[in-house]
Short mmCIF file of C-alpha atoms in Angstrom, two decimals:
data_model
loop_
_atom_site.label_atom_id
_atom_site.label_comp_id
_atom_site.label_asym_id
_atom_site.label_seq_id
_atom_site.Cartn_x
_atom_site.Cartn_y
_atom_site.Cartn_z
CA MET A 1 85.82 4.79 52.54
CA LYS A 2 82.82 3.03 53.46
CA GLU A 3 82.65 -0.78 52.67
CA THR A 4 79.83 0.27 50.51
CA GLU A 5 81.58 2.31 48.16
CA ILE A 6 84.52 0.19 48.24
CA SER A 7 82.01 -2.24 46.89
CA ILE A 8 81.07 0.52 44.19
CA LEU A 9 85.27 0.69 43.20
CA LYS A 10 85.39 -3.07 42.77
CA ASP A 11 81.87 -3.02 40.51
CA ARG A 12 82.65 -0.47 38.22
CA LEU A 13 86.70 -0.81 38.02
CA PRO A 14 86.71 -4.08 35.94
CA PHE A 15 90.56 -4.29 36.60
CA TRP A 16 90.13 -4.22 40.41
CA ASN A 17 90.87 -8.02 40.90
CA ARG A 18 93.93 -7.30 38.90
CA LEU A 19 95.57 -4.94 41.31
CA SER A 20 98.03 -6.17 44.52
CA SER A 21 96.85 -4.95 47.97
CA GLU A 22 98.59 -1.86 48.06
CA GLU A 23 96.78 0.13 44.44
CA LYS A 24 93.70 -1.60 46.19
CA LEU A 25 94.47 0.65 49.21
CA LEU A 26 95.58 3.32 47.36
CA LEU A 27 93.10 3.82 45.19
CA SER A 28 90.31 3.61 48.15
CA GLN A 29 92.10 6.17 50.25
CA ASN A 30 92.04 7.99 47.87
CA ALA A 31 88.40 7.98 46.22
CA VAL A 32 85.72 10.28 48.23
CA SER A 33 82.52 10.85 47.92
CA VAL A 34 80.67 14.14 46.54
CA LEU A 35 77.62 15.42 46.27
CA TYR A 36 77.11 17.88 43.15
CA ASP A 37 73.87 20.06 43.03
CA LYS A 38 72.23 20.19 39.55
CA HIS A 39 74.12 22.75 36.94
CA THR A 40 77.13 22.54 38.83
CA ALA A 41 80.44 23.47 36.72
CA ILE A 42 82.19 20.19 37.93
CA HIS A 43 85.45 20.32 35.67
CA THR A 44 86.89 23.19 32.92
CA ALA A 45 89.93 23.60 31.56
CA ASP A 46 91.00 26.40 34.28
CA PHE A 47 90.18 23.54 36.91
CA GLU A 48 92.89 21.26 38.16
CA CYS A 49 92.35 17.92 37.20
CA ILE A 50 90.12 16.25 39.64
CA GLY A 51 90.40 12.59 38.70
CA ILE A 52 88.14 9.72 37.86
CA LEU A 53 84.70 9.86 38.69
CA LEU A 54 82.17 7.11 39.13
CA VAL A 55 78.79 7.87 38.70
CA LYS A 56 76.29 6.80 41.44
CA SER A 57 73.49 8.86 40.57
CA GLY A 58 72.51 11.48 38.16
CA THR A 59 73.47 12.60 34.86
CA LEU A 60 76.96 14.65 33.88
CA ARG A 61 77.26 16.24 30.74
CA VAL A 62 80.58 16.45 29.09
CA TYR A 63 81.69 19.20 27.00
CA MET A 64 83.55 21.23 24.87
CA LEU A 65 83.87 24.99 25.08
CA SER A 66 84.91 27.50 22.41
CA GLU A 67 86.82 30.96 22.60
CA ASP A 68 83.35 32.70 22.25
CA GLY A 69 81.47 30.59 24.70
CA LYS A 70 79.55 28.49 22.66
CA GLU A 71 79.40 25.20 23.71
CA ILE A 72 78.96 21.78 21.86
CA THR A 73 78.14 18.68 24.02
CA LEU A 74 80.09 15.82 23.85
CA TYR A 75 78.23 12.98 25.57
CA ARG A 76 76.82 12.15 28.70
CA ILE A 77 76.93 9.90 31.38
CA SER A 78 75.02 8.41 34.22
CA SER A 79 74.40 6.03 36.93
CA GLY A 80 76.82 3.34 36.43
CA ASP A 81 79.23 4.84 34.37
CA VAL A 82 83.10 6.43 34.71
CA CYS A 83 84.36 9.77 33.23
CA ILE A 84 87.66 9.06 32.44
CA LEU A 85 88.09 12.73 30.81
CA SER A 86 88.05 14.28 34.08
CA ALA A 87 91.33 13.15 34.54
CA ALA A 88 92.51 13.73 30.92
CA CYS A 89 95.91 14.77 32.86
CA VAL A 90 97.31 11.16 33.20
CA LEU A 91 96.58 10.10 29.89
CA GLN A 92 99.37 11.43 27.35
CA ALA A 93 97.29 10.85 24.26
CA ILE A 94 94.64 13.53 25.19
CA THR A 95 96.00 17.35 24.20
CA PHE A 96 92.30 18.61 24.60
CA ASP A 97 90.33 19.94 27.64
CA VAL A 98 86.62 19.13 28.30
CA CYS A 99 84.54 20.49 30.47
CA ILE A 100 81.77 18.82 32.67
CA ASP A 101 78.75 19.75 34.61
CA ALA A 102 75.61 18.43 36.55
CA VAL A 103 72.66 18.00 34.51
CA SER A 104 70.89 16.90 37.74
CA ASP A 105 71.65 16.69 41.33
CA CYS A 106 74.97 13.88 40.98
CA ASP A 107 76.65 11.71 43.48
CA VAL A 108 80.21 10.75 42.28
CA ILE A 109 82.41 9.03 43.54
CA GLN A 110 86.10 11.10 42.85
CA ILE A 111 89.19 9.12 42.34
CA SER A 112 92.07 11.45 42.32
CA SER A 113 94.80 11.76 39.37
CA ALA A 114 97.77 11.00 41.46
CA ALA A 115 96.28 8.15 43.06
CA PHE A 116 95.03 7.18 39.28
CA SER A 117 97.86 7.55 37.90
CA LYS A 118 100.52 5.83 40.15
CA VAL A 119 98.31 2.97 39.51
CA MET A 120 98.04 3.30 35.93
CA GLY A 121 102.05 3.22 35.83
CA GLU A 122 102.39 0.55 37.77
CA ASN A 123 99.53 -1.68 36.26
CA VAL A 124 98.71 -2.46 32.55
CA TYR A 125 95.40 -3.64 33.50
CA ALA A 126 94.51 -0.25 34.93
CA GLU A 127 96.34 1.45 31.75
CA ALA A 128 94.46 -0.85 29.53
CA PHE A 129 91.46 0.09 31.21
CA ALA A 130 91.60 4.15 30.73
CA TYR A 131 92.78 3.94 27.46
CA LYS A 132 90.28 1.78 26.22
CA LEU A 133 87.51 4.09 28.34
CA ALA A 134 88.59 6.95 26.33
CA THR A 135 88.62 5.27 23.10
CA GLU A 136 84.91 4.50 23.28
CA ARG A 137 84.46 8.11 24.38
CA PHE A 138 86.18 9.37 21.60
CA SER A 139 83.75 7.24 19.24
CA ASP A 140 80.73 9.64 21.30
CA VAL A 141 82.68 12.77 20.33
CA MET A 142 83.14 11.78 16.61
CA TRP A 143 79.53 11.35 16.27
CA ALA A 144 79.11 15.09 18.10
CA MET A 145 81.39 16.50 15.74
CA GLN A 146 79.88 14.56 12.61
CA GLN A 147 76.41 15.96 13.82
CA ILE A 148 77.45 19.41 13.35
CA LEU A 149 79.57 19.24 10.43
CA PHE A 150 77.36 17.08 8.01
CA MET A 151 73.48 17.09 9.87
CA SER A 152 70.97 19.62 9.04
CA PHE A 153 69.83 21.48 12.03
CA ASP A 154 66.52 20.11 11.95
CA ARG A 155 67.81 16.06 12.08
CA ARG A 156 70.16 17.72 14.51
CA LEU A 157 67.49 19.07 16.66
CA ALA A 158 64.80 15.79 15.77
CA THR A 159 67.89 13.63 17.04
CA PHE A 160 68.56 16.14 20.02
CA LEU A 161 64.72 15.63 21.39
CA ILE A 162 64.72 11.91 20.97
CA ASP A 163 67.54 11.79 22.65
CA GLU A 164 66.81 13.92 25.64
CA SER A 165 62.86 11.78 25.95
CA ALA A 166 64.63 9.34 26.25
CA ALA A 167 67.19 10.45 28.89
CA GLN A 168 64.21 12.03 30.94
CA GLY A 169 62.16 9.30 30.82
CA SER A 170 59.52 11.35 29.32
CA GLU A 171 58.02 12.56 26.07
CA SER A 172 58.11 15.99 28.02
CA ILE A 173 61.01 17.38 28.03
CA LYS A 174 62.00 19.60 30.92
CA MET A 175 64.14 22.48 28.90
CA THR A 176 63.73 26.09 27.95
CA HIS A 177 64.69 26.96 24.25
CA GLU A 178 67.99 28.87 25.75
CA GLU A 179 69.31 25.24 27.54
CA ILE A 180 68.60 23.66 24.09
CA ALA A 181 70.71 25.72 22.05
CA ARG A 182 73.56 25.32 25.03
CA MET A 183 73.70 22.04 24.83
CA MET A 184 73.49 22.18 21.10
CA GLY A 185 75.83 25.01 20.49
CA SER A 186 73.56 26.59 18.75
CA ALA A 187 71.93 30.04 18.77
CA ARG A 188 68.40 30.29 20.91
CA GLU A 189 66.72 32.00 17.78
CA VAL A 190 67.88 29.33 15.36
CA VAL A 191 66.24 26.38 17.81
CA THR A 192 63.22 28.44 18.71
CA ARG A 193 62.08 29.02 14.53
CA MET A 194 62.78 25.56 14.01
CA LEU A 195 61.02 24.52 16.98
CA LYS A 196 58.19 26.86 16.02
CA TYR A 197 58.29 24.73 12.75
CA PHE A 198 58.17 21.52 14.36
CA SER A 199 55.21 22.56 16.85
CA SER A 200 53.20 24.27 13.41
CA GLU A 201 53.60 20.50 11.61
CA GLY A 202 52.13 18.70 14.77
CA TRP A 203 55.39 17.37 15.64
CA VAL A 204 55.70 19.02 19.27
CA GLU A 205 53.80 20.90 21.48
CA LEU A 206 55.85 24.23 23.21
CA SER A 207 54.91 25.46 26.74
CA ARG A 208 56.81 27.66 28.98
CA GLY A 209 60.18 25.68 30.02
CA MET A 210 59.00 22.32 28.21
CA VAL A 211 58.74 20.55 24.78
CA LYS A 212 56.50 17.86 24.44
CA ILE A 213 56.76 14.90 21.92
CA ARG A 214 53.30 14.96 19.95
CA ASP A 215 54.37 12.77 17.16
CA ARG A 216 57.80 10.73 17.79
CA GLU A 217 57.37 8.97 14.54
CA LYS A 218 57.83 12.12 12.45
CA LEU A 219 60.84 12.93 14.23
CA MET A 220 62.13 9.72 13.73
CA GLU A 221 61.89 10.35 10.30
CA ILE A 222 64.09 13.20 10.16
CA ILE A 223 66.72 11.71 11.32
#
């Protein structure tokens, strides 16, 4: 592993300085830099536990997939973030599977689950970090569930558009209605109907493969 990537491990893993020389060597020898193209399925319930992911650039989406193929986006992680649920097999308290795909082209450092599990078993600081991060992510999961169970669809869609605008850094959201529906765990027809209503009110402007926010304040009022 290159020195620059080892430096990233030091920066992203707060327990690094609490590791022994052997533990540092084990993690660095079992960490690889991987490039994922946009829309690549990085992890599913059918894949083996791939380990910890440290995002160098790009954005990953963590979601659940129902038996009938419906997707529910739980949260996203971007440059500087660490994904722990990709190594759920090393966390005994986690008993459900998540899927992860690349929202954009991504460059990540992947630490094998076997190496991380061994370090966790021997180092309380690594174990505490893993469970702390998992707990923080469960807050995101609960927020996603709350939206689905208790929030009206117009509020959910307005929230999605505001969040997606922030993620893309633009008022113009480059996504099709089908992609929005998939990420929200809804039907395309439902999304299209509500977007057309938003458009008729002058809150958004619709074009092929794009939704442009025209009145952010009105969307915020819905939320």
